[in-house]
Amino acid sequence: MLISPDGVTGIEIFDRNAEVPAQGLKAKHKEDVRYGALLHFALYVDDVDAIYEKALAHGAKAVVPPDKLYLGEPTLDIYNALFEGLNGEIIEVIKNVNFKIK
């Protein structure tokens, strides 16, 4: 994860060999390319549970319900949820993360 100078904004980058599940709407055929499709983006929010429930109430599809996630060494504690937006994109909502690990 690349962290911006503000210490809050992050961008996840995966190499071709990363073992992460594919997300977002898939092309119908292997040779097709999806144009104009945003596969996954994340937003920091104050209340993950409320945003997740509101998104589902407005037609989003559940992907990963709100839960704790522990990443890396030293451990980074994250509370997040994922849902599929109306255009097939995966939207992740994350409670503010403290990247200043001691």
Coordinates of N, CA, C and O in Angstrom, one line a residue:
M1 N 0.8 -1.2 0.0 CA 0.0 0.0 0.0 C 0.9 1.2 0.0 O 1.8 1.3 0.8
L2 N 0.6 2.2 -0.9 CA 1.3 3.4 -0.9 C 0.5 4.4 -0.1 O -0.7 4.6 -0.3
I3 N 1.1 5.1 0.8 CA 0.5 6.1 1.7 C 0.9 7.5 1.2 O 2.1 7.8 1.0
S4 N -0.1 8.4 1.0 CA 0.2 9.8 0.6 C 0.9 10.6 1.7 O 0.8 10.2 2.9
P5 N 1.4 11.7 1.4 CA 2.1 12.5 2.4 C 1.2 13.0 3.5 O 1.6 13.2 4.6
D6 N -0.2 13.0 3.3 CA -1.1 13.4 4.4 C -1.2 12.3 5.4 O -1.8 12.5 6.4
G7 N -0.7 11.1 5.1 CA -0.7 10.0 6.0 C -2.1 9.3 6.1 O -2.3 8.4 7.0
V8 N -3.0 9.7 5.3 CA -4.4 9.1 5.4 C -4.7 8.4 4.1 O -5.3 7.3 4.1
T9 N -4.5 9.0 3.0 CA -4.9 8.4 1.7 C -3.9 7.3 1.3 O -2.7 7.5 1.3
G10 N -4.5 6.2 0.8 CA -3.7 5.1 0.4 C -4.1 4.5 -0.9 O -5.3 4.6 -1.3
I11 N -3.2 3.9 -1.6 CA -3.5 3.3 -2.9 C -2.9 1.9 -2.8 O -1.7 1.7 -2.5
E12 N -3.7 0.9 -3.1 CA -3.2 -0.5 -3.1 C -2.8 -0.9 -4.5 O -3.5 -0.6 -5.4
I13 N -1.6 -1.5 -4.6 CA -1.1 -1.9 -5.9 C -0.8 -3.4 -5.7 O 0.0 -3.8 -4.8
F14 N -1.3 -4.2 -6.7 CA -1.0 -5.6 -6.7 C -0.2 -6.0 -7.9 O -0.5 -5.6 -9.0
D15 N 0.8 -6.9 -7.8 CA 1.5 -7.4 -9.0 C 0.7 -8.5 -9.6 O -0.3 -9.0 -9.0
R16 N 1.1 -9.0 -10.7 CA 0.3 -10.0 -11.5 C 0.2 -11.3 -10.7 O -0.6 -12.1 -11.0
N17 N 1.2 -11.6 -9.8 CA 1.2 -12.8 -9.1 C 0.5 -12.8 -7.7 O 0.4 -13.7 -7.0
A18 N -0.1 -11.6 -7.4 CA -0.8 -11.5 -6.1 C -2.0 -12.4 -6.1 O -2.7 -12.6 -7.1
E19 N -2.2 -13.0 -4.9 CA -3.3 -13.9 -4.8 C -4.5 -13.2 -4.1 O -4.8 -13.3 -2.9
V20 N -5.2 -12.3 -4.9 CA -6.3 -11.6 -4.5 C -7.5 -11.9 -5.4 O -7.3 -12.2 -6.6
P21 N -8.7 -12.0 -4.8 CA -9.8 -12.4 -5.7 C -10.1 -11.3 -6.7 O -10.0 -10.1 -6.4
A22 N -10.5 -11.6 -7.9 CA -10.9 -10.7 -8.9 C -12.2 -10.0 -8.5 O -13.0 -10.7 -7.9
Q23 N -12.3 -8.8 -8.7 CA -13.5 -8.1 -8.2 C -14.1 -7.3 -9.4 O -13.5 -6.9 -10.3
G24 N -15.4 -6.9 -9.2 CA -16.0 -6.1 -10.3 C -16.7 -7.0 -11.3 O -16.6 -8.2 -11.3
L25 N -17.4 -6.4 -12.2 CA -18.1 -7.2 -13.3 C -17.0 -7.7 -14.2 O -16.1 -7.0 -14.6
K26 N -17.2 -8.9 -14.6 CA -16.2 -9.6 -15.5 C -16.7 -9.4 -17.0 O -17.9 -9.2 -17.2
A27 N -15.7 -9.5 -17.9 CA -16.1 -9.5 -19.3 C -16.8 -10.9 -19.6 O -16.5 -11.9 -18.9
K28 N -17.7 -10.9 -20.5 CA -18.5 -12.1 -20.8 C -17.6 -13.2 -21.4 O -17.8 -14.4 -21.2
H29 N -16.6 -12.8 -22.2 CA -15.7 -13.7 -22.8 C -14.3 -13.4 -22.5 O -14.0 -12.2 -22.3
K30 N -13.4 -14.4 -22.4 CA -12.0 -14.1 -22.0 C -11.3 -13.1 -22.8 O -10.5 -12.3 -22.4
E31 N -11.6 -13.0 -24.1 CA -10.9 -12.1 -25.0 C -11.5 -10.7 -25.0 O -10.9 -9.7 -25.5
D32 N -12.7 -10.5 -24.3 CA -13.3 -9.2 -24.2 C -12.6 -8.4 -23.1 O -12.1 -8.9 -22.1
V33 N -12.6 -7.1 -23.3 CA -12.0 -6.2 -22.3 C -13.2 -5.3 -21.8 O -14.0 -4.8 -22.6
R34 N -13.3 -5.1 -20.5 CA -14.3 -4.2 -19.9 C -13.8 -2.8 -20.0 O -12.8 -2.5 -19.4
Y35 N -14.5 -1.9 -20.7 CA -14.1 -0.5 -20.8 C -15.0 0.3 -19.9 O -16.2 0.0 -19.8
G36 N -14.4 1.3 -19.3 CA -15.2 2.2 -18.5 C -15.6 1.6 -17.2 O -16.5 2.1 -16.5
A37 N -15.0 0.5 -16.8 CA -15.4 -0.2 -15.5 C -14.4 0.1 -14.5 O -13.2 -0.2 -14.7
L38 N -14.8 0.6 -13.4 CA -14.0 0.8 -12.2 C -14.2 -0.4 -11.4 O -15.3 -0.7 -11.0
L39 N -13.1 -1.2 -11.1 CA -13.3 -2.4 -10.4 C -13.4 -2.3 -8.9 O -14.2 -3.0 -8.3
H40 N -12.6 -1.5 -8.3 CA -12.6 -1.4 -6.8 C -12.1 -0.1 -6.4 O -11.0 0.4 -6.8
F41 N -12.8 0.5 -5.4 CA -12.2 1.7 -4.8 C -12.6 1.7 -3.3 O -13.6 1.1 -2.9
A42 N -11.9 2.5 -2.5 CA -12.1 2.5 -1.1 C -12.3 3.9 -0.6 O -11.6 4.8 -1.1
L43 N -13.1 4.1 0.4 CA -13.4 5.4 1.0 C -13.3 5.2 2.5 O -13.7 4.3 3.1
Y44 N -12.6 6.2 3.2 CA -12.6 6.3 4.6 C -13.9 6.9 5.1 O -14.4 7.9 4.5
V45 N -14.6 6.3 6.1 CA -15.8 6.8 6.6 C -15.8 6.7 8.1 O -15.0 6.0 8.7
D46 N -16.7 7.5 8.8 CA -16.7 7.5 10.2 C -17.5 6.3 10.8 O -17.2 5.8 11.8
D47 N -18.5 5.8 10.0 CA -19.4 4.7 10.5 C -19.5 3.7 9.4 O -20.4 3.8 8.6
V48 N -18.7 2.7 9.4 CA -18.7 1.6 8.4 C -20.1 0.9 8.4 O -20.7 0.7 7.3
D49 N -20.6 0.6 9.5 CA -21.8 -0.2 9.6 C -23.0 0.6 9.0 O -23.8 0.1 8.2
A50 N -23.1 1.9 9.3 CA -24.2 2.7 8.8 C -24.1 2.9 7.3 O -25.1 2.8 6.6
I51 N -22.9 3.1 6.8 CA -22.8 3.3 5.3 C -23.1 2.0 4.6 O -23.8 2.0 3.6
Y52 N -22.6 0.9 5.1 CA -22.9 -0.4 4.5 C -24.4 -0.7 4.5 O -24.9 -1.1 3.4
E53 N -25.1 -0.5 5.6 CA -26.5 -0.7 5.6 C -27.3 0.2 4.7 O -28.2 -0.2 4.0
K54 N -26.9 1.5 4.6 CA -27.5 2.4 3.7 C -27.3 2.0 2.3 O -28.2 2.1 1.5
A55 N -26.1 1.6 1.9 CA -25.8 1.2 0.6 C -26.7 0.0 0.2 O -27.3 0.0 -0.9
L56 N -26.8 -1.0 1.1 CA -27.7 -2.2 0.8 C -29.1 -1.7 0.6 O -29.8 -2.2 -0.2
A57 N -29.6 -0.8 1.4 CA -30.9 -0.3 1.4 C -31.2 0.4 0.0 O -32.4 0.5 -0.4
H58 N -30.2 0.9 -0.6 CA -30.3 1.6 -1.9 C -30.0 0.7 -3.1 O -29.8 1.2 -4.2
G59 N -29.9 -0.6 -2.9 CA -29.7 -1.5 -4.0 C -28.3 -2.1 -4.2 O -28.1 -2.9 -5.1
A60 N -27.4 -1.7 -3.4 CA -26.0 -2.4 -3.5 C -26.1 -3.8 -3.0 O -27.0 -4.2 -2.3
K61 N -25.2 -4.7 -3.5 CA -25.2 -6.1 -3.1 C -24.1 -6.3 -2.1 O -23.0 -5.9 -2.3
A62 N -24.4 -7.1 -1.1 CA -23.4 -7.4 -0.1 C -22.3 -8.2 -0.6 O -22.5 -9.2 -1.4
V63 N -21.1 -7.9 -0.3 CA -19.9 -8.7 -0.7 C -19.2 -9.2 0.6 O -19.0 -10.4 0.8
V64 N -18.8 -8.3 1.5 CA -18.1 -8.6 2.8 C -18.8 -7.7 3.8 O -18.6 -6.5 3.7
P65 N -19.5 -8.3 4.8 CA -20.1 -7.5 5.8 C -19.0 -6.9 6.7 O -17.9 -7.3 6.7
P66 N -19.4 -5.8 7.4 CA -18.5 -5.1 8.3 C -17.8 -6.1 9.3 O -18.4 -7.0 9.9
D67 N -16.5 -6.0 9.3 CA -15.7 -6.9 10.2 C -14.3 -6.3 10.4 O -13.8 -5.5 9.6
K68 N -13.6 -6.9 11.4 CA -12.2 -6.5 11.6 C -11.3 -7.3 10.7 O -11.5 -8.5 10.4
L69 N -10.2 -6.7 10.3 CA -9.2 -7.3 9.4 C -7.8 -6.9 10.0 O -7.6 -5.8 10.4
Y70 N -6.9 -7.9 10.0 CA -5.6 -7.6 10.6 C -4.6 -7.9 9.5 O -4.5 -9.0 8.9
L71 N -3.8 -6.9 9.1 CA -2.9 -7.0 8.0 C -1.4 -6.7 8.4 O -1.2 -5.8 9.2
G72 N -0.5 -7.5 7.8 CA 0.9 -7.2 7.9 C 1.6 -7.4 9.2 O 1.0 -7.9 10.2
E73 N 2.9 -7.1 9.2 CA 3.7 -7.2 10.4 C 4.5 -5.9 10.5 O 5.3 -5.6 9.6
P74 N 4.4 -5.0 11.5 CA 3.5 -5.2 12.6 C 2.0 -5.1 12.1 O 1.8 -4.5 11.1
T75 N 1.1 -5.6 12.9 CA -0.3 -5.7 12.5 C -0.9 -4.4 12.4 O -0.8 -3.5 13.3
L76 N -1.6 -4.2 11.3 CA -2.5 -3.0 11.1 C -3.9 -3.4 11.3 O -4.4 -4.3 10.6
D77 N -4.6 -2.8 12.2 CA -6.0 -3.2 12.5 C -6.9 -2.3 11.6 O -6.8 -1.1 11.6
I78 N -7.8 -3.0 10.9 CA -8.7 -2.4 10.0 C -10.1 -2.8 10.2 O -10.3 -4.0 10.5
Y79 N -11.1 -1.9 10.1 CA -12.5 -2.3 10.2 C -13.1 -1.8 8.9 O -13.0 -0.6 8.6
N80 N -13.6 -2.8 8.1 CA -14.1 -2.4 6.8 C -15.3 -3.3 6.4 O -15.6 -4.2 7.0
A81 N -15.8 -2.9 5.2 CA -16.9 -3.7 4.6 C -16.8 -3.4 3.1 O -16.3 -2.4 2.7
L82 N -17.3 -4.4 2.3 CA -17.3 -4.3 0.9 C -18.7 -4.6 0.3 O -19.4 -5.5 0.8
F83 N -19.1 -3.8 -0.7 CA -20.4 -4.0 -1.4 C -20.2 -3.7 -2.8 O -19.3 -3.0 -3.2
E84 N -21.1 -4.3 -3.6 CA -21.1 -4.1 -5.1 C -22.0 -3.0 -5.4 O -23.2 -3.0 -5.1
G85 N -21.5 -1.9 -6.1 CA -22.3 -0.8 -6.5 C -23.2 -1.1 -7.7 O -23.1 -2.3 -8.2
L86 N -24.0 -0.2 -8.1 CA -25.0 -0.4 -9.1 C -24.4 -0.7 -10.5 O -25.1 -1.2 -11.4
N87 N -23.1 -0.3 -10.7 CA -22.5 -0.6 -12.0 C -21.5 -1.7 -11.9 O -20.7 -1.9 -12.8
G88 N -21.5 -2.5 -10.8 CA -20.7 -3.7 -10.7 C -19.4 -3.4 -10.0 O -18.6 -4.3 -9.8
E89 N -19.1 -2.2 -9.7 CA -17.8 -1.9 -9.0 C -17.9 -2.3 -7.6 O -19.0 -2.4 -7.0
I90 N -16.7 -2.7 -7.0 CA -16.7 -3.1 -5.6 C -16.3 -1.8 -4.8 O -15.2 -1.2 -5.1
I91 N -17.1 -1.5 -3.8 CA -16.8 -0.3 -3.0 C -16.5 -0.8 -1.6 O -17.2 -1.6 -1.0
E92 N -15.4 -0.3 -1.1 CA -14.9 -0.7 0.2 C -15.0 0.6 1.1 O -14.6 1.6 0.7
V93 N -15.6 0.4 2.3 CA -15.6 1.5 3.2 C -14.8 1.0 4.4 O -14.9 -0.1 4.9
I94 N -13.9 2.0 4.8 CA -12.9 1.7 5.9 C -13.0 2.7 7.0 O -13.1 3.9 6.7
K95 N -13.0 2.3 8.2 CA -12.9 3.2 9.3 C -11.5 3.7 9.3 O -10.5 3.0 9.0
N96 N -11.3 5.0 9.6 CA -10.0 5.6 9.6 C -8.9 4.8 10.2 O -9.1 4.3 11.3
V97 N -7.8 4.6 9.5 CA -6.7 3.7 9.9 C -5.6 4.5 10.4 O -5.2 5.5 9.8
N98 N -5.0 4.1 11.5 CA -3.8 4.7 12.0 C -2.6 4.0 11.4 O -2.2 2.9 11.8
F99 N -1.9 4.7 10.4 CA -0.8 4.1 9.7 C 0.5 4.3 10.5 O 1.5 3.8 10.1
K100 N 0.5 5.1 11.6 CA 1.7 5.3 12.4 C 1.9 4.2 13.4 O 1.6 4.3 14.6
I101 N 2.4 3.1 12.9 CA 2.5 1.9 13.7 C 3.9 2.0 14.5 O 4.9 2.4 14.0
K102 N 3.8 1.7 15.8 CA 5.0 1.8 16.6 C 5.8 0.6 16.5 O 5.4 -0.5 16.3

